Amino acid sequence: MARKTIRSIPQERAEMPVQAPDLRRANFDEVTLGFDQGNALLECERCLMCPQPACVEGCPVNIDIPGFIAKMIQKDFRGAYDHLTDSTLLPAVCGRVCPQEDQCEGVCPVGGSLEPVAIGRLERWLGDKAIAEGWKKTSYIEPNRFRVGVVGSGPSSMACAADLAKAGCAVTVFEALHAPGGVLRYGIPEFRLPNSVVDAEIGNLEALGVEIRCNTLVGRLFTIEQMLGEMDFDAVFVGTGAGTPKFMDIPGENLNGVLSANELLTRCNLMHADDFPNHDTPLGLGRRVAVIGAGNTAMDAMRVSLRLGAEEVHCVYRRTDAECPARKEELHHAQEEGIEFHWLTAPVEILGDETNRVRAIRCVQMELGDPDASGRRRPVPIEGSEFDFEADTVVYAIGTSPNPILGQTSSIRLNKWGYIDTDDDLATSLAGVYAGGDIVTGAATVILAMGAGRRAARSIRRYLGIRDSEVVYQPERAGFDGALFGMDLAEQNFTHIRQL
């Protein structure tokens, strides 16, 4: 087969159908409708099959992207799915919510001249086909004697649990809420990530033998130390995320009608506020909603507010659209749906009425000065530019911080920001306890959290002495020469003991 070049591949991306803006703003059905098989195969033909694919290095879980695309081109879709799920248990999720433009697609050579290969859309198509066909990635697993507890059921925990289950460990996941999935369940609305997709991907985890226990708040029912002690777990992974909302500490934040995006999204996604009064979760947003912030969570909060009946939804952001941290696709969809954006605008006070309910926000106009520590130009208030902005509800979407419960109930070491302190192997200050995802790094992406979960699983396998089947030859170690019957001398005459 002749080698592909930029000139020989299809020049345009395959079309992704979407719901019309005037229809979708009134429902919670998925906005992007996905490829059909013809468009998926057309998009596959745009991959150059690079001999040293940058996209693999750009993926936090190192998916062999050309490998699964090559099988798709051959119409070996089941083989492509098996190849893809060697690295990720959540293809239908990641294909929808990962920022591919900053990762695999961001380094695609095709993107130097044309639009990059739509890797995320291909991953989604394959994941959706697997769900529709009932495919399961199963293989014989030889159980070992190790028990591992996983705290939280978000993406980092799911990735860690899957890899440890495949290694033969008995894995138990503890989830504080009444349904598993973590931020995938409570933080992302159904029009971006349907719960049916989350359920299907969690089903793949349970098919590996992972036990999930909901309504179990670690740190209140029992501690991490108790998990290692009386509960007899050999290792623990903490992937609880960072779900405590941040506020600005300006006057008026205690008024009725001020809430966080976390609360808004959780009440809608997990508690069915979108189906009131069939579910008793009223929100009462009023006619005019203002969302502070412009990240992906802010976009979700604004678009949810629109679907919950707000007549006007406004974004208040202190920088310009060029600095907006949300994905371009999410910003574009929000603009199509009629969200009004107020760039270079910062709130300084929330104003209330005689009943202590929000009536307006007092804002100040900003201009961009010199770059700050993040590299973005610092917003500077313009003197005398204050104005009042009418609103019935104010939603904060300016970031999160870690839940303090684990730090308060265990001796695990935290850093100065309250996140769990780990070394390069994601080991914490407690022997046998590892952590990863947002509880270590702060708010990040689903795929970065999954990458951390897989890295922690490798570290836990080493800690437990489980041979890593992906590493045939260990690096040479000083002081150990030769091998006996094919076994590294460093691994002979050792056994695990529990010190009481």
Short mmCIF file of C-alpha atoms in Angstrom, two decimals:
data_model
loop_
_atom_site.label_atom_id
_atom_site.label_comp_id
_atom_site.label_asym_id
_atom_site.label_seq_id
_atom_site.Cartn_x
_atom_site.Cartn_y
_atom_site.Cartn_z
CA MET A 1 0.00 0.00 0.00
CA ALA A 2 1.34 3.41 -0.96
CA ARG A 3 2.32 5.62 1.95
CA LYS A 4 -0.21 8.33 2.69
CA THR A 5 0.64 11.99 2.38
CA ILE A 6 -1.19 15.19 3.27
CA ARG A 7 -2.15 15.55 -0.39
CA SER A 8 -3.52 12.02 -0.75
CA ILE A 9 -5.83 11.93 2.27
CA PRO A 10 -9.37 13.41 2.44
CA GLN A 11 -8.87 17.13 2.95
CA GLU A 12 -11.98 17.83 5.02
CA ARG A 13 -13.00 16.34 8.33
CA ALA A 14 -15.96 13.99 8.21
CA GLU A 15 -19.16 15.79 9.20
CA MET A 16 -20.39 15.45 12.79
CA PRO A 17 -24.18 15.99 12.93
CA VAL A 18 -25.57 18.04 15.84
CA GLN A 19 -28.97 19.00 17.16
CA ALA A 20 -30.18 22.37 15.93
CA PRO A 21 -29.62 25.10 18.58
CA ASP A 22 -33.27 26.16 18.79
CA LEU A 23 -34.30 22.56 19.50
CA ARG A 24 -31.54 21.46 21.86
CA ARG A 25 -31.80 24.44 24.20
CA ALA A 26 -35.14 23.02 25.32
CA ASN A 27 -34.07 19.41 25.95
CA PHE A 28 -31.35 17.35 27.62
CA ASP A 29 -30.77 15.04 24.66
CA GLU A 30 -27.20 14.74 23.44
CA VAL A 31 -26.08 17.72 21.34
CA THR A 32 -23.51 15.97 19.13
CA LEU A 33 -25.02 12.94 17.44
CA GLY A 34 -21.87 11.02 16.49
CA PHE A 35 -20.50 9.61 13.25
CA ASP A 36 -22.24 6.98 11.22
CA GLN A 37 -20.07 4.12 9.93
CA GLY A 38 -19.43 5.81 6.60
CA ASN A 39 -18.15 9.01 8.18
CA ALA A 40 -16.09 7.06 10.71
CA LEU A 41 -14.33 5.13 7.95
CA LEU A 42 -13.85 8.33 5.92
CA GLU A 43 -12.19 9.99 8.92
CA CYS A 44 -9.97 6.93 9.45
CA GLU A 45 -8.56 7.46 5.95
CA ARG A 46 -7.22 10.85 7.08
CA CYS A 47 -4.74 9.19 9.48
CA LEU A 48 -1.21 9.17 8.03
CA MET A 49 -0.20 6.09 10.08
CA CYS A 50 2.92 7.86 11.29
CA PRO A 51 5.81 5.49 12.09
CA GLN A 52 6.50 7.48 15.26
CA PRO A 53 3.00 8.70 16.17
CA ALA A 54 3.01 11.87 18.25
CA CYS A 55 -0.65 11.29 19.11
CA VAL A 56 0.26 8.29 21.28
CA GLU A 57 2.66 10.40 23.34
CA GLY A 58 0.05 13.17 23.45
CA CYS A 59 -2.49 10.82 25.06
CA PRO A 60 -2.21 10.64 28.86
CA VAL A 61 -3.03 6.91 28.80
CA ASN A 62 -0.91 6.22 25.67
CA ILE A 63 -3.62 4.71 23.47
CA ASP A 64 -2.17 3.14 20.31
CA ILE A 65 -4.23 5.42 18.10
CA PRO A 66 -2.87 4.36 14.67
CA GLY A 67 -3.26 0.74 15.80
CA PHE A 68 -6.99 0.91 16.45
CA ILE A 69 -7.59 3.13 13.40
CA ALA A 70 -5.79 0.58 11.17
CA LYS A 71 -8.15 -2.14 12.37
CA MET A 72 -11.13 0.14 11.75
CA ILE A 73 -9.97 0.68 8.15
CA GLN A 74 -9.97 -3.13 7.76
CA LYS A 75 -13.53 -3.09 9.25
CA ASP A 76 -12.29 -5.26 12.10
CA PHE A 77 -14.30 -3.18 14.55
CA ARG A 78 -14.22 -5.70 17.38
CA GLY A 79 -10.47 -6.01 17.01
CA ALA A 80 -10.18 -2.22 17.01
CA TYR A 81 -12.22 -2.05 20.23
CA ASP A 82 -10.08 -4.71 21.90
CA HIS A 83 -6.96 -2.82 20.83
CA LEU A 84 -8.34 0.50 22.10
CA THR A 85 -9.41 -0.91 25.46
CA ASP A 86 -5.95 -2.21 26.20
CA SER A 87 -5.35 1.36 27.37
CA THR A 88 -8.74 2.79 28.32
CA LEU A 89 -11.87 1.35 29.87
CA LEU A 90 -13.91 4.44 28.96
CA PRO A 91 -13.73 5.03 25.19
CA ALA A 92 -17.33 6.25 24.86
CA VAL A 93 -16.76 8.68 27.74
CA CYS A 94 -13.34 9.98 26.71
CA GLY A 95 -14.44 10.34 23.10
CA ARG A 96 -17.04 12.81 24.31
CA VAL A 97 -15.42 14.85 27.07
CA CYS A 98 -11.63 14.75 26.66
CA PRO A 99 -9.94 17.90 25.30
CA GLN A 100 -8.41 16.11 22.32
CA GLU A 101 -7.50 19.44 20.75
CA ASP A 102 -4.92 19.93 23.52
CA GLN A 103 -3.71 16.34 23.56
CA CYS A 104 -3.70 13.71 20.79
CA GLU A 105 -5.25 15.92 18.09
CA GLY A 106 -3.14 18.88 19.16
CA VAL A 107 0.04 17.12 18.02
CA CYS A 108 -1.42 15.37 14.95
CA PRO A 109 0.79 16.21 11.92
CA VAL A 110 -2.31 16.50 9.73
CA GLY A 111 -3.25 19.52 11.81
CA GLY A 112 -0.23 21.41 10.50
CA SER A 113 -1.95 21.90 7.13
CA LEU A 114 -5.54 20.75 7.59
CA GLU A 115 -7.84 20.03 10.50
CA PRO A 116 -6.31 17.20 12.56
CA VAL A 117 -7.73 13.69 12.48
CA ALA A 118 -10.88 13.59 14.65
CA ILE A 119 -9.44 11.00 17.02
CA GLY A 120 -11.95 11.67 19.79
CA ARG A 121 -14.91 11.21 17.47
CA LEU A 122 -13.50 7.90 16.23
CA GLU A 123 -12.97 6.74 19.81
CA ARG A 124 -16.55 7.70 20.65
CA TRP A 125 -17.94 5.88 17.61
CA LEU A 126 -16.08 2.70 18.53
CA GLY A 127 -17.13 2.95 22.18
CA ASP A 128 -20.76 3.51 21.21
CA LYS A 129 -20.68 0.54 18.82
CA ALA A 130 -19.31 -1.63 21.62
CA ILE A 131 -22.17 -0.56 23.90
CA ALA A 132 -24.78 -1.16 21.18
CA GLU A 133 -23.33 -4.59 20.32
CA GLY A 134 -22.82 -5.60 23.97
CA TRP A 135 -19.08 -6.14 23.59
CA LYS A 136 -17.11 -6.79 26.77
CA LYS A 137 -13.33 -6.77 27.09
CA THR A 138 -12.90 -10.01 28.97
CA SER A 139 -9.96 -12.29 29.52
CA TYR A 140 -9.08 -14.98 31.99
CA ILE A 141 -7.85 -13.41 35.21
CA GLU A 142 -5.78 -15.46 37.63
CA PRO A 143 -6.80 -14.25 41.11
CA ASN A 144 -4.09 -13.45 43.61
CA ARG A 145 -4.38 -13.02 47.37
CA PHE A 146 -4.29 -9.22 47.42
CA ARG A 147 -7.24 -6.98 48.32
CA VAL A 148 -7.22 -3.34 47.25
CA GLY A 149 -9.64 -0.63 48.39
CA VAL A 150 -10.40 2.31 46.11
CA VAL A 151 -11.88 5.51 47.52
CA GLY A 152 -14.13 7.29 45.03
CA SER A 153 -15.54 6.08 41.71
CA GLY A 154 -14.50 8.83 39.31
CA PRO A 155 -12.24 8.39 36.26
CA SER A 156 -8.93 8.00 38.15
CA SER A 157 -10.44 5.40 40.46
CA MET A 158 -12.06 3.49 37.60
CA ALA A 159 -8.81 3.34 35.64
CA CYS A 160 -6.86 2.20 38.71
CA ALA A 161 -9.47 -0.38 39.69
CA ALA A 162 -9.57 -1.84 36.17
CA ASP A 163 -5.81 -2.34 35.93
CA LEU A 164 -5.61 -3.90 39.40
CA ALA A 165 -8.55 -6.21 38.67
CA LYS A 166 -6.83 -7.35 35.47
CA ALA A 167 -3.76 -8.12 37.59
CA GLY A 168 -5.85 -10.47 39.75
CA CYS A 169 -6.52 -8.26 42.78
CA ALA A 170 -9.86 -8.27 44.55
CA VAL A 171 -10.88 -4.62 44.21
CA THR A 172 -13.60 -2.85 46.19
CA VAL A 173 -14.62 0.70 45.24
CA PHE A 174 -16.25 2.92 47.88
CA GLU A 175 -18.48 5.74 46.60
CA ALA A 176 -20.02 8.39 48.89
CA LEU A 177 -23.01 9.15 46.63
CA HIS A 178 -25.86 6.81 45.74
CA ALA A 179 -24.64 6.16 42.18
CA PRO A 180 -21.09 5.51 40.89
CA GLY A 181 -19.20 7.56 38.34
CA GLY A 182 -17.98 10.56 40.33
CA VAL A 183 -17.70 13.72 38.26
CA LEU A 184 -18.81 11.77 35.16
CA ARG A 185 -22.16 11.28 36.88
CA TYR A 186 -22.77 14.46 38.86
CA GLY A 187 -20.62 17.02 37.06
CA ILE A 188 -21.31 16.59 33.34
CA PRO A 189 -24.86 17.10 31.99
CA GLU A 190 -26.59 14.46 29.91
CA PHE A 191 -26.55 16.57 26.76
CA ARG A 192 -22.76 16.15 26.80
CA LEU A 193 -22.42 12.73 28.45
CA PRO A 194 -25.55 10.57 28.77
CA ASN A 195 -25.86 8.57 31.98
CA SER A 196 -26.56 5.48 29.88
CA VAL A 197 -22.99 5.73 28.56
CA VAL A 198 -21.58 6.09 32.09
CA ASP A 199 -23.64 3.06 33.21
CA ALA A 200 -22.36 0.96 30.33
CA GLU A 201 -18.72 1.82 30.97
CA ILE A 202 -19.11 1.10 34.71
CA GLY A 203 -20.65 -2.22 33.70
CA ASN A 204 -17.35 -3.06 32.00
CA LEU A 205 -15.58 -2.41 35.29
CA GLU A 206 -17.96 -4.69 37.19
CA ALA A 207 -17.49 -7.37 34.51
CA LEU A 208 -13.84 -7.51 35.60
CA GLY A 209 -15.01 -8.47 39.09
CA VAL A 210 -14.73 -5.04 40.72
CA GLU A 211 -17.19 -4.56 43.61
CA ILE A 212 -18.74 -1.08 43.95
CA ARG A 213 -20.26 0.00 47.27
CA CYS A 214 -22.25 3.23 47.13
CA ASN A 215 -23.51 5.39 50.03
CA THR A 216 -20.17 4.80 51.75
CA LEU A 217 -18.34 7.92 52.89
CA VAL A 218 -14.74 7.04 53.73
CA GLY A 219 -13.55 9.24 56.58
CA ARG A 220 -16.93 9.10 58.30
CA LEU A 221 -17.90 5.41 58.33
CA PHE A 222 -14.26 4.32 58.58
CA THR A 223 -10.80 5.77 57.99
CA ILE A 224 -8.03 4.97 55.55
CA GLU A 225 -5.99 3.54 58.45
CA GLN A 226 -8.89 1.20 59.29
CA MET A 227 -8.98 0.03 55.68
CA LEU A 228 -5.34 -1.03 55.96
CA GLY A 229 -5.81 -2.46 59.45
CA GLU A 230 -9.01 -4.12 60.60
CA MET A 231 -10.58 -4.19 57.11
CA ASP A 232 -7.51 -6.08 55.85
CA PHE A 233 -6.86 -4.27 52.57
CA ASP A 234 -3.29 -4.70 51.30
CA ALA A 235 -3.29 -1.32 49.53
CA VAL A 236 -5.57 1.67 49.06
CA PHE A 237 -6.00 4.13 46.20
CA VAL A 238 -7.58 7.53 46.88
CA GLY A 239 -9.26 9.18 43.89
CA THR A 240 -11.86 11.39 45.53
CA GLY A 241 -11.45 14.36 43.19
CA ALA A 242 -11.70 17.99 44.23
CA GLY A 243 -15.35 18.83 44.61
CA THR A 244 -15.43 21.67 47.12
CA PRO A 245 -16.47 24.84 45.28
CA LYS A 246 -14.57 28.12 45.46
CA PHE A 247 -16.13 31.52 45.97
CA MET A 248 -14.75 35.05 45.61
CA ASP A 249 -15.34 36.25 49.19
CA ILE A 250 -17.19 39.36 48.08
CA PRO A 251 -20.18 40.93 49.89
CA GLY A 252 -23.54 39.26 49.30
CA GLU A 253 -22.42 35.67 48.76
CA ASN A 254 -24.70 34.52 51.60
CA LEU A 255 -27.86 35.72 49.83
CA ASN A 256 -30.52 33.29 48.67
CA GLY A 257 -30.00 32.62 45.00
CA VAL A 258 -26.20 32.25 45.19
CA LEU A 259 -24.95 28.73 44.56
CA SER A 260 -22.01 26.86 43.08
CA ALA A 261 -21.94 25.17 39.71
CA ASN A 262 -21.21 21.91 41.58
CA GLU A 263 -24.52 22.19 43.44
CA LEU A 264 -26.47 23.19 40.34
CA LEU A 265 -25.05 20.36 38.23
CA THR A 266 -25.35 17.74 40.97
CA ARG A 267 -28.99 18.64 41.63
CA CYS A 268 -29.71 18.38 37.93
CA ASN A 269 -27.55 15.43 36.88
CA LEU A 270 -27.81 13.20 39.94
CA MET A 271 -31.05 14.37 41.61
CA HIS A 272 -33.13 14.90 38.44
CA ALA A 273 -33.96 18.59 38.83
CA ASP A 274 -34.52 18.52 35.07
CA ASP A 275 -37.58 16.31 35.71
CA PHE A 276 -39.32 18.45 38.34
CA PRO A 277 -41.99 17.89 39.70
CA ASN A 278 -41.71 14.17 38.90
CA HIS A 279 -38.58 14.32 41.07
CA ASP A 280 -38.80 16.60 44.08
CA THR A 281 -35.67 18.67 43.36
CA PRO A 282 -36.79 22.26 42.75
CA LEU A 283 -34.17 24.83 41.81
CA GLY A 284 -36.15 28.01 41.18
CA LEU A 285 -33.50 29.79 39.12
CA GLY A 286 -35.74 32.69 38.14
CA ARG A 287 -35.80 34.59 34.88
CA ARG A 288 -32.18 35.76 34.68
CA VAL A 289 -29.13 33.66 35.61
CA ALA A 290 -25.55 34.93 35.77
CA VAL A 291 -22.65 32.45 35.83
CA ILE A 292 -19.25 33.65 37.02
CA GLY A 293 -16.41 31.92 35.16
CA ALA A 294 -15.84 30.62 31.64
CA GLY A 295 -14.41 27.11 31.95
CA ASN A 296 -16.10 23.89 30.88
CA THR A 297 -18.01 23.70 34.17
CA ALA A 298 -19.29 27.25 33.62
CA MET A 299 -20.44 26.32 30.11
CA ASP A 300 -22.28 23.30 31.53
CA ALA A 301 -23.92 25.41 34.26
CA MET A 302 -25.09 28.03 31.75
CA ARG A 303 -26.48 25.55 29.28
CA VAL A 304 -28.22 23.59 32.06
CA SER A 305 -29.80 26.82 33.37
CA LEU A 306 -31.17 27.52 29.91
CA ARG A 307 -32.71 24.06 29.71
CA LEU A 308 -34.19 24.42 33.21
CA GLY A 309 -36.26 27.39 32.04
CA ALA A 310 -34.18 30.55 32.54
CA GLU A 311 -35.15 33.17 29.97
CA GLU A 312 -31.69 34.77 29.92
CA VAL A 313 -28.35 33.26 30.84
CA HIS A 314 -25.23 35.42 31.09
CA CYS A 315 -21.54 34.61 31.43
CA VAL A 316 -19.44 37.04 33.49
CA TYR A 317 -15.69 36.61 32.90
CA ARG A 318 -12.85 38.91 33.79
CA ARG A 319 -10.72 38.15 30.72
CA THR A 320 -11.52 37.98 27.00
CA ASP A 321 -12.74 35.09 24.87
CA ALA A 322 -9.12 34.54 23.77
CA GLU A 323 -8.25 33.53 27.37
CA CYS A 324 -11.46 31.53 27.91
CA PRO A 325 -10.38 28.14 29.36
CA ALA A 326 -13.38 26.18 28.04
CA ARG A 327 -13.09 23.91 25.04
CA LYS A 328 -13.74 25.78 21.80
CA GLU A 329 -16.54 23.38 20.91
CA GLU A 330 -18.32 24.01 24.22
CA LEU A 331 -17.97 27.79 23.85
CA HIS A 332 -19.29 27.58 20.29
CA HIS A 333 -22.30 25.49 21.34
CA ALA A 334 -23.09 27.89 24.20
CA GLN A 335 -22.97 30.86 21.86
CA GLU A 336 -25.22 29.06 19.36
CA GLU A 337 -27.75 28.42 22.12
CA GLY A 338 -28.03 32.11 22.97
CA ILE A 339 -25.84 32.48 26.05
CA GLU A 340 -24.77 36.12 26.43
CA PHE A 341 -21.09 36.69 27.23
CA HIS A 342 -19.74 39.67 29.15
CA TRP A 343 -15.98 39.64 28.66
CA LEU A 344 -13.60 41.79 30.72
CA THR A 345 -16.18 41.99 33.49
CA ALA A 346 -15.64 41.11 37.16
CA PRO A 347 -18.18 41.05 40.03
CA VAL A 348 -17.33 43.03 43.16
CA GLU A 349 -20.59 42.65 45.14
CA ILE A 350 -23.86 40.72 45.00
CA LEU A 351 -26.89 42.88 45.80
CA GLY A 352 -30.03 41.62 47.53
CA ASP A 353 -33.63 42.70 47.95
CA GLU A 354 -35.68 43.12 51.14
CA THR A 355 -36.17 39.32 51.36
CA ASN A 356 -32.40 38.63 51.21
CA ARG A 357 -32.64 37.24 47.70
CA VAL A 358 -30.31 38.13 44.85
CA ARG A 359 -31.49 41.03 42.70
CA ALA A 360 -28.29 42.14 40.91
CA ILE A 361 -24.51 41.93 40.69
CA ARG A 362 -22.29 44.97 40.95
CA CYS A 363 -19.50 44.59 38.37
CA VAL A 364 -16.45 46.47 37.23
CA GLN A 365 -14.98 46.62 33.74
CA MET A 366 -11.49 45.19 33.33
CA GLU A 367 -8.56 45.61 30.98
CA LEU A 368 -5.66 43.24 30.42
CA GLY A 369 -2.28 44.19 31.86
CA ASP A 370 1.01 42.28 32.06
CA PRO A 371 1.06 38.46 32.17
CA ASP A 372 0.63 36.82 35.59
CA ALA A 373 2.17 33.58 36.90
CA SER A 374 -0.10 31.51 34.62
CA GLY A 375 1.26 33.29 31.54
CA ARG A 376 -2.08 34.95 30.81
CA ARG A 377 -2.41 38.72 30.88
CA ARG A 378 -3.60 39.90 34.28
CA PRO A 379 -7.03 41.57 34.38
CA VAL A 380 -6.88 45.05 35.92
CA PRO A 381 -9.98 47.02 37.07
CA ILE A 382 -10.81 50.22 35.20
CA GLU A 383 -11.35 52.99 37.71
CA GLY A 384 -14.89 54.38 37.81
CA SER A 385 -16.35 51.66 35.58
CA GLU A 386 -18.68 49.99 38.09
CA PHE A 387 -22.22 49.12 37.01
CA ASP A 388 -25.11 46.99 38.29
CA PHE A 389 -26.22 43.90 36.43
CA GLU A 390 -29.70 42.48 37.13
CA ALA A 391 -29.85 38.80 38.07
CA ASP A 392 -32.16 36.41 39.96
CA THR A 393 -29.55 33.68 40.46
CA VAL A 394 -25.75 33.83 40.61
CA VAL A 395 -23.76 30.66 39.96
CA TYR A 396 -20.05 30.40 40.81
CA ALA A 397 -17.91 28.32 38.46
CA ILE A 398 -14.40 29.56 39.28
CA GLY A 399 -12.75 26.33 40.37
CA THR A 400 -12.75 23.79 43.16
CA SER A 401 -10.65 22.71 46.12
CA PRO A 402 -10.28 19.32 47.83
CA ASN A 403 -12.84 17.92 50.22
CA PRO A 404 -11.20 18.16 53.67
CA ILE A 405 -12.75 15.00 55.19
CA LEU A 406 -9.88 12.60 54.43
CA GLY A 407 -7.29 15.08 55.67
CA GLN A 408 -9.25 15.61 58.87
CA THR A 409 -9.78 11.94 59.62
CA SER A 410 -6.44 10.37 58.72
CA SER A 411 -2.78 11.15 59.17
CA ILE A 412 -2.17 11.36 55.43
CA ARG A 413 0.10 14.29 54.55
CA LEU A 414 -1.40 17.19 52.63
CA ASN A 415 0.34 20.02 50.81
CA LYS A 416 -0.19 23.68 51.61
CA TRP A 417 -3.27 23.85 49.37
CA GLY A 418 -4.94 20.88 51.07
CA TYR A 419 -4.34 18.35 48.29
CA ILE A 420 -2.83 14.95 49.07
CA ASP A 421 0.96 15.06 48.86
CA THR A 422 2.48 12.24 46.77
CA ASP A 423 5.85 11.32 45.32
CA ASP A 424 6.52 10.66 41.63
CA ASP A 425 5.01 7.16 41.96
CA LEU A 426 1.84 8.65 43.50
CA ALA A 427 2.66 7.10 46.89
CA THR A 428 1.38 9.07 49.88
CA SER A 429 2.88 9.45 53.35
CA LEU A 430 0.99 6.31 54.46
CA ALA A 431 2.64 3.04 53.41
CA GLY A 432 0.44 1.20 50.95
CA VAL A 433 -1.74 4.23 50.19
CA TYR A 434 -1.61 5.87 46.77
CA ALA A 435 -3.57 8.80 45.34
CA GLY A 436 -4.18 10.35 41.95
CA GLY A 437 -6.40 12.64 39.93
CA ASP A 438 -7.83 15.96 41.07
CA ILE A 439 -7.25 15.20 44.77
CA VAL A 440 -3.51 15.41 43.98
CA THR A 441 -3.24 17.86 41.08
CA GLY A 442 -6.32 20.03 41.49
CA ALA A 443 -9.03 20.22 38.85
CA ALA A 444 -7.90 18.69 35.55
CA THR A 445 -9.38 16.61 32.73
CA VAL A 446 -10.98 13.17 32.74
CA ILE A 447 -8.17 11.63 30.69
CA LEU A 448 -5.42 13.11 32.90
CA ALA A 449 -7.18 11.63 35.92
CA MET A 450 -7.33 8.27 34.16
CA GLY A 451 -3.63 8.50 33.36
CA ALA A 452 -2.92 9.10 37.05
CA GLY A 453 -5.08 6.12 38.00
CA ARG A 454 -3.17 3.83 35.66
CA ARG A 455 0.16 5.15 36.94
CA ALA A 456 -0.94 4.52 40.52
CA ALA A 457 -2.02 0.99 39.59
CA ARG A 458 1.49 0.28 38.28
CA SER A 459 2.96 1.59 41.53
CA ILE A 460 0.56 -0.53 43.61
CA ARG A 461 1.48 -3.64 41.62
CA ARG A 462 5.14 -2.98 42.34
CA TYR A 463 4.38 -2.38 46.02
CA LEU A 464 2.52 -5.70 46.22
CA GLY A 465 5.22 -7.52 44.26
CA ILE A 466 2.93 -8.41 41.36
CA ARG A 467 4.83 -9.07 38.15
CA ASP A 468 3.95 -6.41 35.57
CA SER A 469 3.19 -8.34 32.39
CA GLU A 470 3.82 -5.21 30.34
CA VAL A 471 7.46 -5.10 31.49
CA VAL A 472 9.32 -8.22 30.42
CA TYR A 473 12.83 -7.01 31.18
CA GLN A 474 13.51 -4.99 34.28
CA PRO A 475 16.26 -2.36 34.24
CA GLU A 476 19.66 -3.62 35.32
CA ARG A 477 20.21 -3.27 39.06
CA ALA A 478 23.59 -2.95 40.74
CA GLY A 479 24.55 -5.78 43.08
CA PHE A 480 22.50 -8.52 41.42
CA ASP A 481 24.30 -10.47 38.73
CA GLY A 482 22.76 -13.20 36.66
CA ALA A 483 19.60 -15.20 37.06
CA LEU A 484 18.60 -18.67 38.20
CA PHE A 485 16.08 -20.65 36.18
CA GLY A 486 15.07 -17.44 34.43
CA MET A 487 14.27 -15.64 37.68
CA ASP A 488 16.01 -12.41 38.56
CA LEU A 489 18.14 -13.00 41.66
CA ALA A 490 16.68 -9.84 43.18
CA GLU A 491 13.28 -11.55 43.28
CA GLN A 492 14.34 -14.81 44.94
CA ASN A 493 13.75 -15.70 48.60
CA PHE A 494 11.45 -12.76 49.28
CA THR A 495 7.96 -12.93 50.73
CA HIS A 496 5.41 -10.35 51.87
CA ILE A 497 4.68 -10.12 55.58
CA ARG A 498 2.24 -7.96 57.52
CA GLN A 499 3.77 -6.21 60.52
CA LEU A 500 1.32 -6.08 63.43
#
